[in-house]
Amino acid sequence: MSEILNLENTANAYQYKSNSELRLSKRMFQILRNPFLNKIGGWLIVNCLRIKLPIKYLIKKTIYKQFVGGTDLDSVDVTAAKIYNFGVTSMLDYGTEGKNDEHGFDEITEQFLKSIEYASTKDYFPFICIKISGLCHVKLLERLDQSPRLRSGINDFETQSALWNQVRHRAYAIVDLAAKKNISVLIDAEESWIQDPIDRLCIELMQHFNKDKAVVYGTYQMYLNDRLDFFKMNHQAIALKNGFILGAKIVRGAYMEKERHRANQNKYPSPININKEKTDSDFNAAVDYALKNINNISVIVATHNEESCLFASQKMAALRIKNNDPRVYFSQLFGMKDHISFNLAKAGYNVSKYLPYGTIAEVIPYLMRRANENSSISEQSAQEITLITNELKKRLS
Ligand SMILES: Cc1cc2nc3c(=O)[nH]c(=O)nc-3n(C[C@H](O)[C@H](O)[C@H](O)COP(=O)(O)OP(=O)(O)OC[C@H]3O[C@@H](n4cnc5c(N)ncnc54)[C@H](O)[C@@H]3O)c2cc1C
């Protein structure tokens, strides 16, 4: 229960790592939090790969090892099985970035179908993650985003282009197989200027597949100033009225600088909250709302923020929701915030790590985002370094 929840127990946090793996993690966070090394490293990686210098081995042994589960399903399975020994399951996330034509989108769909088949043969893959921008051209999403909006209600009069129908077809194939195989599908939230069609598709899929349980989860980014209301509207005006379970992955949001920059360039008001405190309070309010409506919302508390995790665990206790209630999951990215994940799991909560897999080329954009994130949240990386150092000292004494 929440009173005895200690997220800083380093023995629990790092039990799945050997001393040498821990030392590597420490070195990675030291490099990533240093703005100079981070910038130079990112530049070197991108340019060396472009001119085909043989640096893949180096990447594979360092940043890739820290944040990626493996190149293919068999190798990611080894990582997932290892952390499952300590009660933490995985969300399979295939690195889809970089494919840019209809053939490529079909290949990605095939890969998702394979990963669902694979996941269904194991106990530790309750979810797979998909990005709708991996199933179609971003330009198509941008065009659809300009059509009448879901922000004020469900849009049911959009002209369905042939291309959009293909995207829907791919998404339905993925979710249909997932439903049959008892796997849930998490649909990532992306930039606000392509998010409306993604939201529409999420709702459509939920309406179709979430009759008895959440097969499909949409993602709600609480750094957007309209998202808390939007989330409640999705529940009250759509899910309750149409009798389906709302699947909600609650996040703060990953594209803040990009959002602000674009708003500034195009001279429209930034959709991002006025400050971090507002994002934090909207995030906790969304978690609170979901837990209070647990009979028809399944929620994933997807965050590295300790306070939000503690807040959620306290709310669960107050609402008498069991730690292992299948309608509530906590989630952190693989390679980050192990102290939160493994201590929550030890306390009996459902925890699933977001576990990407793919070749280096396929996951490079993901790795670059992790590198940028870790330099911009340098305090949190400093905390990771301190916790790892403490654990190493304890092990060696
Ligand atoms: C399992 C998992 C899945 C995820 N899926 C997605 C996804 O589908 N789509 C997506 O966009 N992101 C996703 N993310 C990333 C997430 O949105 C955050 O970027 C990341 O988790 C950092 O936020 P935090 O909640 O961990 O906590 P914190 O580190 O406490 O918060 C940092 C976040 O707060 C917000 N913030 C910071 N400063 C300000 C400010 N001045 N004003 C307003 N807001 C501010 C930003 O969102 C920033 O990322 C996911 C994260 C996890 C762990």
Short mmCIF file of C-alpha atoms and ligand atoms in Angstrom, two decimals:
data_model
loop_
_atom_site.label_atom_id
_atom_site.label_comp_id
_atom_site.label_asym_id
_atom_site.label_seq_id
_atom_site.Cartn_x
_atom_site.Cartn_y
_atom_site.Cartn_z
CA MET A 1 0.00 0.00 0.00
CA SER A 2 1.05 3.59 -0.55
CA GLU A 3 2.22 4.29 3.05
CA ILE A 4 5.10 1.86 2.70
CA LEU A 5 5.82 2.54 -0.95
CA ASN A 6 9.50 3.42 -1.23
CA LEU A 7 10.50 4.15 -4.80
CA GLU A 8 14.16 4.64 -3.98
CA ASN A 9 15.11 1.13 -2.95
CA THR A 10 18.07 0.59 -5.27
CA ALA A 11 18.45 -3.14 -4.59
CA ASN A 12 14.97 -3.73 -6.04
CA ALA A 13 15.51 -1.19 -8.79
CA TYR A 14 18.63 -2.69 -10.30
CA GLN A 15 18.42 -6.36 -9.40
CA TYR A 16 18.16 -7.32 -13.07
CA LYS A 17 21.46 -5.64 -13.92
CA SER A 18 24.98 -6.93 -13.34
CA ASN A 19 27.68 -4.61 -11.97
CA SER A 20 29.14 -4.04 -15.42
CA GLU A 21 25.71 -3.26 -16.86
CA LEU A 22 25.12 -0.79 -14.06
CA ARG A 23 28.47 0.89 -14.73
CA LEU A 24 27.52 1.23 -18.39
CA SER A 25 24.15 2.79 -17.45
CA LYS A 26 25.92 5.25 -15.18
CA ARG A 27 28.33 6.25 -17.95
CA MET A 28 25.44 6.65 -20.40
CA PHE A 29 23.54 9.01 -18.09
CA GLN A 30 26.75 10.97 -17.42
CA ILE A 31 27.28 11.50 -21.14
CA LEU A 32 23.63 12.22 -21.91
CA ARG A 33 23.21 14.84 -19.22
CA ASN A 34 26.27 16.73 -20.40
CA PRO A 35 24.86 19.18 -23.01
CA PHE A 36 28.18 19.40 -24.90
CA LEU A 37 28.83 15.64 -25.10
CA ASN A 38 25.17 15.05 -25.85
CA LYS A 39 25.17 17.45 -28.79
CA ILE A 40 28.48 16.24 -30.19
CA GLY A 41 27.46 12.58 -29.70
CA GLY A 42 24.16 13.07 -31.54
CA TRP A 43 25.85 14.92 -34.39
CA LEU A 44 28.59 12.27 -34.68
CA ILE A 45 26.16 9.38 -34.70
CA VAL A 46 23.91 10.88 -37.39
CA ASN A 47 26.81 11.91 -39.62
CA CYS A 48 28.89 8.75 -39.19
CA LEU A 49 25.84 6.66 -40.10
CA ARG A 50 25.16 8.90 -43.10
CA ILE A 51 28.66 8.42 -44.52
CA LYS A 52 28.54 4.76 -43.53
CA LEU A 53 31.38 4.78 -41.00
CA PRO A 54 31.35 1.50 -39.07
CA ILE A 55 30.04 2.79 -35.74
CA LYS A 56 27.07 0.46 -35.38
CA TYR A 57 28.95 -1.81 -33.00
CA LEU A 58 29.74 1.11 -30.73
CA ILE A 59 26.11 2.33 -30.74
CA LYS A 60 24.88 -1.18 -30.07
CA LYS A 61 27.09 -1.58 -27.02
CA THR A 62 26.17 1.82 -25.54
CA ILE A 63 23.05 3.93 -26.05
CA TYR A 64 21.21 1.15 -27.92
CA LYS A 65 21.87 -1.31 -25.09
CA GLN A 66 20.54 1.19 -22.56
CA PHE A 67 17.25 2.05 -24.29
CA VAL A 68 16.41 -0.70 -26.80
CA GLY A 69 15.36 -4.29 -26.10
CA GLY A 70 16.84 -5.97 -29.19
CA THR A 71 16.92 -6.01 -32.99
CA ASP A 72 14.12 -8.53 -33.53
CA LEU A 73 11.43 -10.41 -31.63
CA ASP A 74 13.74 -13.19 -30.45
CA SER A 75 16.33 -10.81 -29.04
CA VAL A 76 13.79 -8.45 -27.45
CA ASP A 77 12.27 -11.52 -25.84
CA VAL A 78 15.51 -12.15 -23.92
CA THR A 79 15.30 -8.65 -22.40
CA ALA A 80 11.59 -8.94 -21.62
CA ALA A 81 12.03 -12.35 -19.97
CA LYS A 82 14.85 -10.95 -17.84
CA ILE A 83 12.80 -8.10 -16.38
CA TYR A 84 9.73 -10.31 -15.99
CA ASN A 85 11.71 -12.33 -13.44
CA PHE A 86 11.22 -9.26 -11.25
CA GLY A 87 7.54 -8.77 -11.97
CA VAL A 88 7.76 -6.19 -14.76
CA THR A 89 6.02 -6.89 -18.09
CA SER A 90 6.76 -5.19 -21.43
CA MET A 91 4.98 -3.19 -24.10
CA LEU A 92 6.41 -4.22 -27.46
CA ASP A 93 7.26 -1.20 -29.56
CA TYR A 94 8.59 -1.84 -33.06
CA GLY A 95 10.78 1.02 -34.34
CA THR A 96 8.67 2.07 -37.30
CA GLU A 97 10.28 5.34 -38.18
CA GLY A 98 11.75 5.88 -41.61
CA LYS A 99 9.31 3.98 -43.88
CA ASN A 100 7.68 6.36 -46.30
CA ASP A 101 5.56 4.64 -48.92
CA GLU A 102 2.47 2.42 -49.09
CA HIS A 103 4.62 -0.70 -49.41
CA GLY A 104 6.63 0.33 -46.33
CA PHE A 105 3.40 0.95 -44.35
CA ASP A 106 2.16 -2.52 -45.29
CA GLU A 107 5.48 -3.97 -44.12
CA ILE A 108 5.12 -2.18 -40.80
CA THR A 109 1.58 -3.52 -40.44
CA GLU A 110 2.91 -7.02 -41.09
CA GLN A 111 5.55 -6.50 -38.43
CA PHE A 112 2.88 -5.42 -35.92
CA LEU A 113 0.85 -8.53 -36.74
CA LYS A 114 3.94 -10.68 -36.19
CA SER A 115 4.64 -8.99 -32.89
CA ILE A 116 1.07 -9.67 -31.73
CA GLU A 117 1.38 -13.34 -32.68
CA TYR A 118 4.68 -13.46 -30.83
CA ALA A 119 3.41 -11.59 -27.78
CA SER A 120 0.49 -13.96 -27.45
CA THR A 121 2.85 -16.89 -26.90
CA LYS A 122 4.38 -15.29 -23.77
CA ASP A 123 3.04 -14.16 -20.41
CA TYR A 124 4.90 -10.90 -20.31
CA PHE A 125 3.67 -8.88 -23.29
CA PRO A 126 0.22 -7.57 -22.37
CA PHE A 127 0.51 -4.65 -24.82
CA ILE A 128 1.93 -3.63 -28.16
CA CYS A 129 2.40 0.06 -29.07
CA ILE A 130 1.70 1.59 -32.44
CA LYS A 131 2.13 5.01 -34.02
CA ILE A 132 -0.45 5.91 -36.66
CA SER A 133 2.23 7.96 -38.43
CA GLY A 134 3.98 4.61 -38.97
CA LEU A 135 0.99 3.44 -41.03
CA CYS A 136 0.70 6.39 -43.42
CA HIS A 137 2.26 9.60 -44.68
CA VAL A 138 2.43 12.35 -42.09
CA LYS A 139 1.15 14.69 -44.83
CA LEU A 140 -2.11 12.73 -44.98
CA LEU A 141 -2.56 13.16 -41.23
CA GLU A 142 -1.82 16.87 -41.55
CA ARG A 143 -4.45 17.26 -44.27
CA LEU A 144 -7.04 15.36 -42.26
CA ASP A 145 -6.22 17.40 -39.19
CA GLN A 146 -7.39 20.49 -41.07
CA SER A 147 -10.86 19.00 -41.62
CA PRO A 148 -13.59 19.54 -38.98
CA ARG A 149 -12.38 18.77 -35.52
CA LEU A 150 -12.86 16.21 -32.82
CA ARG A 151 -11.74 18.73 -30.19
CA SER A 152 -15.33 19.87 -29.70
CA GLY A 153 -16.98 16.51 -30.32
CA ILE A 154 -16.78 13.41 -32.45
CA ASN A 155 -16.46 14.14 -36.13
CA ASP A 156 -18.67 11.95 -38.24
CA PHE A 157 -18.86 13.81 -41.50
CA GLU A 158 -15.28 13.75 -42.70
CA THR A 159 -14.80 12.68 -46.30
CA GLN A 160 -12.97 9.42 -46.10
CA SER A 161 -10.26 9.41 -48.68
CA ALA A 162 -9.06 6.13 -50.17
CA LEU A 163 -5.73 6.58 -48.44
CA TRP A 164 -7.34 7.11 -45.07
CA ASN A 165 -9.41 3.99 -45.60
CA GLN A 166 -6.19 2.08 -46.12
CA VAL A 167 -4.88 3.39 -42.81
CA ARG A 168 -8.10 2.35 -41.11
CA HIS A 169 -7.86 -1.04 -42.77
CA ARG A 170 -4.31 -1.51 -41.41
CA ALA A 171 -5.32 -0.38 -37.93
CA TYR A 172 -8.39 -2.64 -37.89
CA ALA A 173 -6.27 -5.63 -38.98
CA ILE A 174 -3.85 -4.98 -36.12
CA VAL A 175 -6.49 -4.51 -33.44
CA ASP A 176 -8.64 -7.36 -34.70
CA LEU A 177 -5.76 -9.82 -34.32
CA ALA A 178 -4.82 -8.30 -30.95
CA ALA A 179 -8.39 -8.75 -29.68
CA LYS A 180 -8.37 -12.40 -30.75
CA LYS A 181 -4.99 -12.98 -29.11
CA ASN A 182 -5.84 -11.14 -25.89
CA ILE A 183 -3.26 -8.39 -26.38
CA SER A 184 -4.04 -4.68 -25.98
CA VAL A 185 -2.92 -2.05 -28.47
CA LEU A 186 -1.64 1.33 -27.28
CA ILE A 187 -1.86 4.11 -29.85
CA ASP A 188 0.76 6.78 -29.25
CA ALA A 189 -0.13 10.48 -29.29
CA GLU A 190 1.93 12.61 -31.66
CA GLU A 191 2.23 16.28 -32.67
CA SER A 192 -0.96 18.35 -32.21
CA TRP A 193 -1.16 19.19 -35.92
CA ILE A 194 -1.67 15.53 -36.82
CA GLN A 195 -3.46 14.36 -33.69
CA ASP A 196 -7.13 14.87 -34.65
CA PRO A 197 -7.33 11.99 -37.16
CA ILE A 198 -5.40 9.81 -34.70
CA ASP A 199 -7.92 10.62 -31.95
CA ARG A 200 -10.83 9.93 -34.29
CA LEU A 201 -9.40 6.57 -35.25
CA CYS A 202 -8.74 5.68 -31.59
CA ILE A 203 -12.34 6.42 -30.67
CA GLU A 204 -13.66 4.49 -33.66
CA LEU A 205 -11.52 1.47 -32.74
CA MET A 206 -12.47 1.65 -29.07
CA GLN A 207 -16.13 1.81 -29.98
CA HIS A 208 -15.70 -1.33 -32.04
CA PHE A 209 -13.37 -3.38 -29.82
CA ASN A 210 -13.68 -2.14 -26.22
CA LYS A 211 -17.09 -3.58 -25.37
CA ASP A 212 -15.99 -5.73 -22.41
CA LYS A 213 -12.43 -4.59 -21.77
CA ALA A 214 -9.87 -2.14 -23.12
CA VAL A 215 -8.31 -3.69 -26.21
CA VAL A 216 -7.42 -0.24 -27.58
CA TYR A 217 -5.91 2.62 -25.58
CA GLY A 218 -5.61 6.17 -26.88
CA THR A 219 -3.00 8.53 -25.47
CA TYR A 220 -3.86 11.83 -23.76
CA GLN A 221 -1.07 14.44 -23.56
CA MET A 222 -1.67 16.57 -20.52
CA TYR A 223 0.73 19.32 -21.61
CA LEU A 224 -1.95 20.39 -24.12
CA ASN A 225 -4.20 22.97 -22.53
CA ASP A 226 -7.40 21.36 -23.85
CA ARG A 227 -6.62 17.72 -23.04
CA LEU A 228 -8.08 17.32 -19.56
CA ASP A 229 -11.48 18.52 -20.83
CA PHE A 230 -11.07 16.50 -24.00
CA PHE A 231 -10.34 13.36 -21.97
CA LYS A 232 -13.43 13.87 -19.81
CA MET A 233 -15.51 14.62 -22.90
CA ASN A 234 -14.28 11.39 -24.54
CA HIS A 235 -15.47 9.52 -21.47
CA GLN A 236 -18.78 11.27 -20.78
CA ALA A 237 -20.00 12.23 -24.23
CA ILE A 238 -18.67 9.30 -26.22
CA ALA A 239 -17.67 6.21 -24.19
CA LEU A 240 -20.52 6.28 -21.68
CA LYS A 241 -23.12 7.15 -24.31
CA ASN A 242 -21.98 4.41 -26.64
CA GLY A 243 -21.35 1.82 -23.95
CA PHE A 244 -17.66 1.08 -24.34
CA ILE A 245 -14.59 1.08 -22.06
CA LEU A 246 -12.31 4.06 -22.57
CA GLY A 247 -8.67 2.94 -22.73
CA ALA A 248 -6.48 5.88 -21.70
CA LYS A 249 -2.70 6.13 -21.58
CA ILE A 250 -2.07 9.36 -19.69
CA VAL A 251 1.21 11.15 -20.50
CA ARG A 252 2.51 14.68 -20.14
CA GLY A 253 3.70 14.92 -23.76
CA ALA A 254 6.97 14.60 -25.64
CA TYR A 255 6.99 17.37 -28.26
CA MET A 256 6.86 20.56 -26.20
CA GLU A 257 9.67 22.46 -27.91
CA LYS A 258 8.45 21.47 -31.37
CA GLU A 259 4.90 22.56 -30.51
CA ARG A 260 6.03 25.93 -29.19
CA HIS A 261 8.36 26.50 -32.11
CA ARG A 262 5.68 25.78 -34.70
CA ALA A 263 3.10 27.94 -32.91
CA ASN A 264 5.62 30.76 -32.82
CA GLN A 265 6.56 30.38 -36.49
CA ASN A 266 2.96 30.21 -37.68
CA LYS A 267 1.73 32.86 -35.24
CA TYR A 268 -0.98 30.92 -33.45
CA PRO A 269 -1.28 30.54 -29.66
CA SER A 270 0.82 27.71 -28.28
CA PRO A 271 -1.39 24.74 -27.34
CA ILE A 272 0.99 23.93 -24.45
CA ASN A 273 0.01 24.72 -20.87
CA ILE A 274 1.21 27.98 -19.41
CA ASN A 275 3.71 26.23 -17.12
CA LYS A 276 4.92 22.87 -15.83
CA GLU A 277 2.76 23.14 -12.69
CA LYS A 278 -0.38 23.28 -14.83
CA THR A 279 0.75 20.19 -16.78
CA ASP A 280 1.47 18.40 -13.50
CA SER A 281 -1.90 19.28 -12.03
CA ASP A 282 -3.76 18.31 -15.24
CA PHE A 283 -1.86 15.01 -15.32
CA ASN A 284 -2.82 14.17 -11.74
CA ALA A 285 -6.40 15.35 -12.31
CA ALA A 286 -6.69 13.02 -15.33
CA VAL A 287 -5.34 10.09 -13.28
CA ASP A 288 -7.74 10.97 -10.46
CA TYR A 289 -10.68 11.14 -12.91
CA ALA A 290 -9.74 7.81 -14.50
CA LEU A 291 -9.43 6.05 -11.14
CA LYS A 292 -12.76 7.45 -9.94
CA ASN A 293 -14.36 6.07 -13.11
CA ILE A 294 -12.49 2.78 -13.11
CA ASN A 295 -15.61 0.81 -14.00
CA ASN A 296 -15.51 2.24 -17.50
CA ILE A 297 -11.98 3.60 -17.91
CA SER A 298 -8.82 1.49 -18.04
CA VAL A 299 -5.79 3.62 -17.39
CA ILE A 300 -2.04 3.52 -17.95
CA VAL A 301 -0.15 5.98 -15.79
CA ALA A 302 2.76 6.54 -18.18
CA THR A 303 5.26 8.75 -16.42
CA HIS A 304 8.71 9.06 -14.92
CA ASN A 305 7.42 11.50 -12.35
CA GLU A 306 7.64 9.99 -8.87
CA GLU A 307 5.05 12.32 -7.38
CA SER A 308 2.48 11.35 -9.99
CA CYS A 309 3.16 7.65 -9.34
CA LEU A 310 2.80 8.14 -5.60
CA PHE A 311 -0.33 10.22 -6.18
CA ALA A 312 -1.84 7.42 -8.28
CA SER A 313 -0.95 4.75 -5.73
CA GLN A 314 -2.49 6.80 -2.91
CA LYS A 315 -5.66 7.40 -4.90
CA MET A 316 -5.92 3.69 -5.63
CA ALA A 317 -5.67 2.94 -1.92
CA ALA A 318 -8.26 5.61 -1.07
CA LEU A 319 -10.65 4.24 -3.69
CA ARG A 320 -9.97 0.67 -2.57
CA ILE A 321 -8.63 -0.32 -5.96
CA LYS A 322 -6.30 -3.30 -5.54
CA ASN A 323 -2.65 -2.72 -6.46
CA ASN A 324 -2.85 -5.38 -9.13
CA ASP A 325 -6.24 -4.39 -10.56
CA PRO A 326 -5.88 -5.20 -14.28
CA ARG A 327 -7.51 -1.89 -15.21
CA VAL A 328 -4.56 0.12 -13.85
CA TYR A 329 -1.01 -0.06 -15.16
CA PHE A 330 2.08 2.03 -14.53
CA SER A 331 4.62 2.43 -17.30
CA GLN A 332 8.10 3.82 -17.83
CA LEU A 333 10.44 3.63 -20.80
CA PHE A 334 12.97 0.79 -20.87
CA GLY A 335 16.33 2.07 -19.60
CA MET A 336 14.82 4.92 -17.60
CA LYS A 337 13.57 5.21 -14.03
CA ASP A 338 14.04 1.60 -13.07
CA HIS A 339 13.71 2.60 -9.42
CA ILE A 340 10.07 3.58 -10.06
CA SER A 341 9.20 0.54 -12.19
CA PHE A 342 10.78 -2.18 -10.08
CA ASN A 343 9.73 -0.77 -6.72
CA LEU A 344 6.13 -0.41 -7.91
CA ALA A 345 6.23 -3.98 -9.20
CA LYS A 346 7.68 -5.18 -5.90
CA ALA A 347 4.74 -3.52 -4.14
CA GLY A 348 2.36 -5.52 -6.32
CA TYR A 349 1.33 -2.92 -8.89
CA ASN A 350 1.03 -3.75 -12.59
CA VAL A 351 4.06 -2.29 -14.33
CA SER A 352 4.96 -2.55 -17.99
CA LYS A 353 8.10 -1.14 -19.57
CA TYR A 354 7.80 0.51 -22.98
CA LEU A 355 10.29 -1.71 -24.80
CA PRO A 356 11.38 -0.69 -28.31
CA TYR A 357 13.01 -3.11 -30.71
CA GLY A 358 14.42 -2.80 -34.21
CA THR A 359 17.65 -2.37 -36.11
CA ILE A 360 19.84 0.63 -35.38
CA ALA A 361 18.50 2.42 -38.48
CA GLU A 362 14.92 1.80 -37.35
CA VAL A 363 15.36 3.11 -33.82
CA ILE A 364 17.77 6.02 -34.38
CA PRO A 365 15.02 8.71 -34.16
CA TYR A 366 13.82 7.11 -30.90
CA LEU A 367 17.38 7.08 -29.52
CA MET A 368 17.87 10.73 -30.47
CA ARG A 369 14.69 11.64 -28.57
CA ARG A 370 15.97 9.78 -25.49
CA ALA A 371 19.31 11.58 -25.75
CA ASN A 372 17.66 15.01 -26.02
CA GLU A 373 15.23 14.23 -23.24
CA ASN A 374 18.00 13.16 -20.87
CA SER A 375 19.98 16.32 -21.39
CA SER A 376 16.92 18.55 -20.93
CA ILE A 377 15.93 16.78 -17.69
CA SER A 378 19.44 16.86 -16.34
CA GLU A 379 18.24 16.86 -12.70
CA GLN A 380 16.47 13.58 -13.24
CA SER A 381 19.50 12.08 -14.96
CA ALA A 382 21.56 13.24 -11.98
CA GLN A 383 19.17 11.34 -9.73
CA GLU A 384 19.62 8.20 -11.86
CA ILE A 385 23.41 8.57 -11.54
CA THR A 386 23.19 8.98 -7.75
CA LEU A 387 20.93 5.95 -7.33
CA ILE A 388 23.16 3.76 -9.53
CA THR A 389 26.28 4.95 -7.67
CA ASN A 390 24.66 4.10 -4.33
CA GLU A 391 23.71 0.65 -5.52
CA LEU A 392 27.19 -0.04 -6.89
CA LYS A 393 28.73 1.07 -3.58
CA LYS A 394 26.37 -1.21 -1.64
CA ARG A 395 27.16 -4.16 -3.88
CA LEU A 396 30.89 -3.66 -3.58
CA SER A 397 30.95 -3.15 0.17
C1 LIG B 1 5.36 4.57 -21.21
C2 LIG B 1 5.42 5.93 -21.84
C3 LIG B 1 4.72 6.16 -23.01
C4 LIG B 1 4.75 7.43 -23.60
N1 LIG B 1 4.02 7.67 -24.72
C5 LIG B 1 3.98 8.92 -25.23
C6 LIG B 1 3.14 9.25 -26.33
O1 LIG B 1 2.44 8.39 -26.88
N2 LIG B 1 3.13 10.52 -26.78
C7 LIG B 1 3.88 11.51 -26.19
O2 LIG B 1 3.81 12.67 -26.62
N3 LIG B 1 4.69 11.22 -25.16
C8 LIG B 1 4.76 9.97 -24.67
N4 LIG B 1 5.57 9.70 -23.60
C9 LIG B 1 6.53 10.74 -23.12
C10 LIG B 1 5.88 11.63 -22.09
O3 LIG B 1 4.88 12.39 -22.74
C11 LIG B 1 6.85 12.61 -21.43
O4 LIG B 1 7.55 13.34 -22.40
C12 LIG B 1 7.89 11.99 -20.55
O5 LIG B 1 7.39 10.86 -19.92
C13 LIG B 1 8.32 13.01 -19.49
O6 LIG B 1 7.25 13.39 -18.65
P1 LIG B 1 6.98 12.73 -17.23
O7 LIG B 1 5.51 12.57 -17.00
O8 LIG B 1 7.74 11.49 -17.16
O9 LIG B 1 7.45 13.70 -16.09
P2 LIG B 1 8.23 15.04 -15.86
O10 LIG B 1 9.65 14.79 -16.17
O11 LIG B 1 7.85 15.49 -14.52
O12 LIG B 1 7.63 16.08 -16.88
C14 LIG B 1 8.29 16.53 -18.02
C15 LIG B 1 7.19 16.90 -18.97
O13 LIG B 1 6.39 17.99 -18.43
C16 LIG B 1 5.96 18.84 -19.47
N5 LIG B 1 6.53 20.18 -19.24
C17 LIG B 1 7.83 20.46 -18.94
N6 LIG B 1 8.02 21.80 -18.82
C18 LIG B 1 6.82 22.38 -19.06
C19 LIG B 1 6.38 23.73 -19.12
N7 LIG B 1 7.21 24.75 -18.88
N8 LIG B 1 5.08 23.97 -19.40
C20 LIG B 1 4.20 22.96 -19.63
N9 LIG B 1 4.57 21.65 -19.59
C21 LIG B 1 5.85 21.34 -19.32
C22 LIG B 1 6.47 18.22 -20.77
O14 LIG B 1 5.48 17.36 -21.27
C23 LIG B 1 7.68 17.41 -20.32
O15 LIG B 1 7.98 16.31 -21.18
C24 LIG B 1 5.53 8.46 -22.99
C25 LIG B 1 6.21 8.21 -21.81
C26 LIG B 1 6.15 6.98 -21.22
C27 LIG B 1 6.89 6.76 -19.94
#
